[in-house]
XYZ file of C-alpha atoms in Angstrom:
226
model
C -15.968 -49.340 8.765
C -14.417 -45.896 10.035
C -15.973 -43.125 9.031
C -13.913 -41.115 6.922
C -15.856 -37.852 6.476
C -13.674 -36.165 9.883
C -10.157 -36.787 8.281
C -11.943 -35.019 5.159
C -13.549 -31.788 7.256
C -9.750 -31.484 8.736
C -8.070 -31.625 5.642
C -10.324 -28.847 3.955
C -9.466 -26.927 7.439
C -5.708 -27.326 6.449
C -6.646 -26.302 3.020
C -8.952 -22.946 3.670
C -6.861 -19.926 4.107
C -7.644 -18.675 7.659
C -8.472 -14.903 8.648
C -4.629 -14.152 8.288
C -4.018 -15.042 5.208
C -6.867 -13.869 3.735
C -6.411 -10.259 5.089
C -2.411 -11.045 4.479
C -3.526 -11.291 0.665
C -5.989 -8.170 0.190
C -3.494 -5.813 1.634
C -0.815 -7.073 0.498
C -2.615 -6.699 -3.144
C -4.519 -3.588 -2.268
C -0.987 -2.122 -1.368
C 0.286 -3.065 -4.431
C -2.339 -1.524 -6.552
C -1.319 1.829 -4.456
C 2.158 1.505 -5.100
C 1.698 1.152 -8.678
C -1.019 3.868 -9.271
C 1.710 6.244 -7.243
C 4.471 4.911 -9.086
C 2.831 5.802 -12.554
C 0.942 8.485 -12.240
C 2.322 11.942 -12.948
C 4.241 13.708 -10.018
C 1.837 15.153 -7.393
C -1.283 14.183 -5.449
C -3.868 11.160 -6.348
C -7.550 12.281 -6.586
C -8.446 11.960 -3.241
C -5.261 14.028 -1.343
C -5.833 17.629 -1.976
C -8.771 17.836 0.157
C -7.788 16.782 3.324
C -4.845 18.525 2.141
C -6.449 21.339 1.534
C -8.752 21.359 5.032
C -5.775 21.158 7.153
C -3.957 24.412 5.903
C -6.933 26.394 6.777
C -7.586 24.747 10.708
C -4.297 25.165 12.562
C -5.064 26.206 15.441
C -1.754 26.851 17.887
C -3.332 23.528 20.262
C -4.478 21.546 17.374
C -0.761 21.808 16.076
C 0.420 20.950 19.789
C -1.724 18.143 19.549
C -0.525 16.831 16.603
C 3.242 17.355 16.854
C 2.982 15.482 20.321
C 1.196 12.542 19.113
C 3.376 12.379 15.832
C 6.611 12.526 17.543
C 5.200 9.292 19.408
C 5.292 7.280 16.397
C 8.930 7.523 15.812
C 12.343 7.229 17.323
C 13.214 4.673 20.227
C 9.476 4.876 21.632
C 7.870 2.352 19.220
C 10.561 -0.767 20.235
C 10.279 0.272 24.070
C 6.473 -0.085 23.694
C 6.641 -3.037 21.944
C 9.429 -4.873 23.804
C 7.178 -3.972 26.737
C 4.150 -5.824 25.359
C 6.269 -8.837 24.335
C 7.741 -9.300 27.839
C 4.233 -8.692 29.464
C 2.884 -11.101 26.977
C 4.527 -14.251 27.481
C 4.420 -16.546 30.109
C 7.608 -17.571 31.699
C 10.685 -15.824 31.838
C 12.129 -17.462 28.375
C 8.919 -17.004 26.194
C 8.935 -13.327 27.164
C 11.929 -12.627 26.376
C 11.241 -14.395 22.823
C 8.050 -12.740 22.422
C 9.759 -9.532 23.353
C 12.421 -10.132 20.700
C 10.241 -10.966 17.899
C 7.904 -8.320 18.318
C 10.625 -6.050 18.102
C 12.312 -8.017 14.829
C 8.670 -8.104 13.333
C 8.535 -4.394 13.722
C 12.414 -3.611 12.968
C 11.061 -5.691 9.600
C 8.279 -3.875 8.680
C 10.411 -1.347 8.762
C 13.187 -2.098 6.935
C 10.149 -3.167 3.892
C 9.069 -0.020 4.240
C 12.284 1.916 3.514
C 12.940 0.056 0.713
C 9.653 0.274 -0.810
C 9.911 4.198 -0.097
C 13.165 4.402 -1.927
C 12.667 2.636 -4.904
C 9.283 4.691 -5.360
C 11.253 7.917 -4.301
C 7.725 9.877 -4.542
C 7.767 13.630 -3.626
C 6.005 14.967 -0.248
C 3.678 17.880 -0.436
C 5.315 21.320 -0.958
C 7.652 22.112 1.754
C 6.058 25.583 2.678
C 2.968 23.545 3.733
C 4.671 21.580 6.369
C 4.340 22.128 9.913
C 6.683 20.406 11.211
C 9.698 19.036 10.294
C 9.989 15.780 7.765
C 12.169 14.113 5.421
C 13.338 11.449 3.050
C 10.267 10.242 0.029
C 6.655 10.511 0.614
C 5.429 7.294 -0.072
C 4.279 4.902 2.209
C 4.458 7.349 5.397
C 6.888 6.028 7.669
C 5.003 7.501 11.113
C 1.936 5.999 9.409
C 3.768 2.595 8.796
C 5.525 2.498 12.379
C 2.327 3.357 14.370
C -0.211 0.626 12.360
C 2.820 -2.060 13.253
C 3.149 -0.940 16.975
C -0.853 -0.870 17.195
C -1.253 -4.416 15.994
C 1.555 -5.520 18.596
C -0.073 -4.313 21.242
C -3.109 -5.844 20.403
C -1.463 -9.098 19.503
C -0.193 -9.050 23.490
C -3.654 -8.256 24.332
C -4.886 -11.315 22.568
C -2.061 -13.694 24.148
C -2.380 -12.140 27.581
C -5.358 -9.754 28.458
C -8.986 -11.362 29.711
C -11.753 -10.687 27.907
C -13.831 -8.078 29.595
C -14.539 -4.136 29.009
C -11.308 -3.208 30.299
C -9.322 -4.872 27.391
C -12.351 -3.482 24.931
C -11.340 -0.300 26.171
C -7.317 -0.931 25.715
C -7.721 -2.035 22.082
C -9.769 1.232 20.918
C -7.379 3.496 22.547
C -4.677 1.340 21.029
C -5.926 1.650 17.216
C -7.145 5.453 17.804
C -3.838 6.110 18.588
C -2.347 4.435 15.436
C -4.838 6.272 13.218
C -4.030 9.515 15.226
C -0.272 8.932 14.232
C -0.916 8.530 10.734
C -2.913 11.141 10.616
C -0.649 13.805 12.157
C 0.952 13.739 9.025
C -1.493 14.906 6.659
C -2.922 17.663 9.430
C 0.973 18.820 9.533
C 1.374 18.864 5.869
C 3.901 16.933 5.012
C 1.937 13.257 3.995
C -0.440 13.568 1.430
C -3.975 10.357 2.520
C -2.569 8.243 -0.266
C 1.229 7.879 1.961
C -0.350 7.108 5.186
C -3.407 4.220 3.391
C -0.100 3.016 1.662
C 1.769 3.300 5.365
C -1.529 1.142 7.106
C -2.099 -1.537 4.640
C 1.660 -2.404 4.271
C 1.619 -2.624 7.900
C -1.413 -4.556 8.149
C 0.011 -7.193 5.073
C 3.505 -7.557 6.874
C 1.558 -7.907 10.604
C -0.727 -10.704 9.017
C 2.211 -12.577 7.250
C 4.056 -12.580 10.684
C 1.084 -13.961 11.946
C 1.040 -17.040 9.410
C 5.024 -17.482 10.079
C 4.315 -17.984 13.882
C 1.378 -20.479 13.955
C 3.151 -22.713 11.188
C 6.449 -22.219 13.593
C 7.283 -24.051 16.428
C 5.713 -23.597 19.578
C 7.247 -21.384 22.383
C 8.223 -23.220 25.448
C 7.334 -21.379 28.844
């Protein structure tokens, strides 16, 4: 009599939500319950934003400014889809699944953005008082778009490091430079002024919810040709 018990352990496979979906669902909800807590709460900061607020007015150095406006102007503009086409075509294998990978790395990220905008609009939450700003900024506050754009490109370029890069120190190395720099982006914004902490959490959990659900939508999807 077959044993039965291995069609059973794949079925509960099937069944158990896998990393993706389980870190698709607590962002996605932990996003949510930042949306709404901005959404009703009475105009101006959340508890935790006029610290770091606060802490950046008073160290502005001339190079820690030059810092900052170089590495935020890196998280905007045509730079993000040139990075990520980049990692899509050096991803796949073959000329056709680069040039798909390519393409829906870009869509994925031309998405998240296009969420994001909406989500910003309909929220239409104030940014900190324009004589704190350092640089220049506009449109709502909420989530932060540099924050948003950088946290999407970040994953991206991990995501090609998963699909093409060996294992080793080298791509250890590649993948912490990669994140610091999408934390540095989001950042930027609250050491210029014009973000308040609660915009740029709200700008790296969207990302990380819309990053995972593309990840769900291309294992159940069909499978690239080379």
């Amino acid at each position: 009599m077959p044993d039965p018990a291995p069609d059973g352990r794949r079925r509960a496979r099937l069944r158990s939500p896998g990393p993706a979906a389980r870190t698709a669902l607590a962002s996605s909800t932990a996003f949510a319950l930042l949306a709404l807590w901005v959404t009703l709460a009475p105009a101006g900061p959340l508890p935790g934003d006029p610290g770091p607020h606060a802490w950046s007015l008073v160290h502005r150095p001339a190079l820690g400014l030059a810092v900052a406006r170089a590495v935020t102007a890196t998280g905007t503009g045509v730079l993000p889809y040139v990075l990520v086409v980049l990692a899509g075509l050096w991803a796949g294998r073959g000329t056709r699944q680069r040039l798909l990978t390519a393409a829906a790395f870009a869509l994925c990220l031309a998405g998240g953005q296009a969420v994001r905008y909406t989500v910003m609009t309909l929220i239409a939450r104030p940014r900190p008082p324009a004589a704190d700003w350092a640089t220049h900024a506009g449109n709502w506050s909420f989530p932060s778009g540099h924050a948003t754009t950088g946290a999407l490109v970040a994953g991206l370029l991990l995501a090609a490091l998963a699909l093409r890069g060996s294992p080793g120190p080298a791509r250890t190395a590649a993948a912490v430079l990669i994140v610091a720099w999408g934390a540095a982006v989001g950042l930027s914004r609250v050491y210029l002024g014009v973000h308040w902490p609660s915009d740029v959490l709200g700008g790296w959990l969207l990302a990380t919810a819309w990053l995972s659900l593309a990840a769900l939508t291309a294992r159940r999807g069909p499978a690239t040709g080379t």
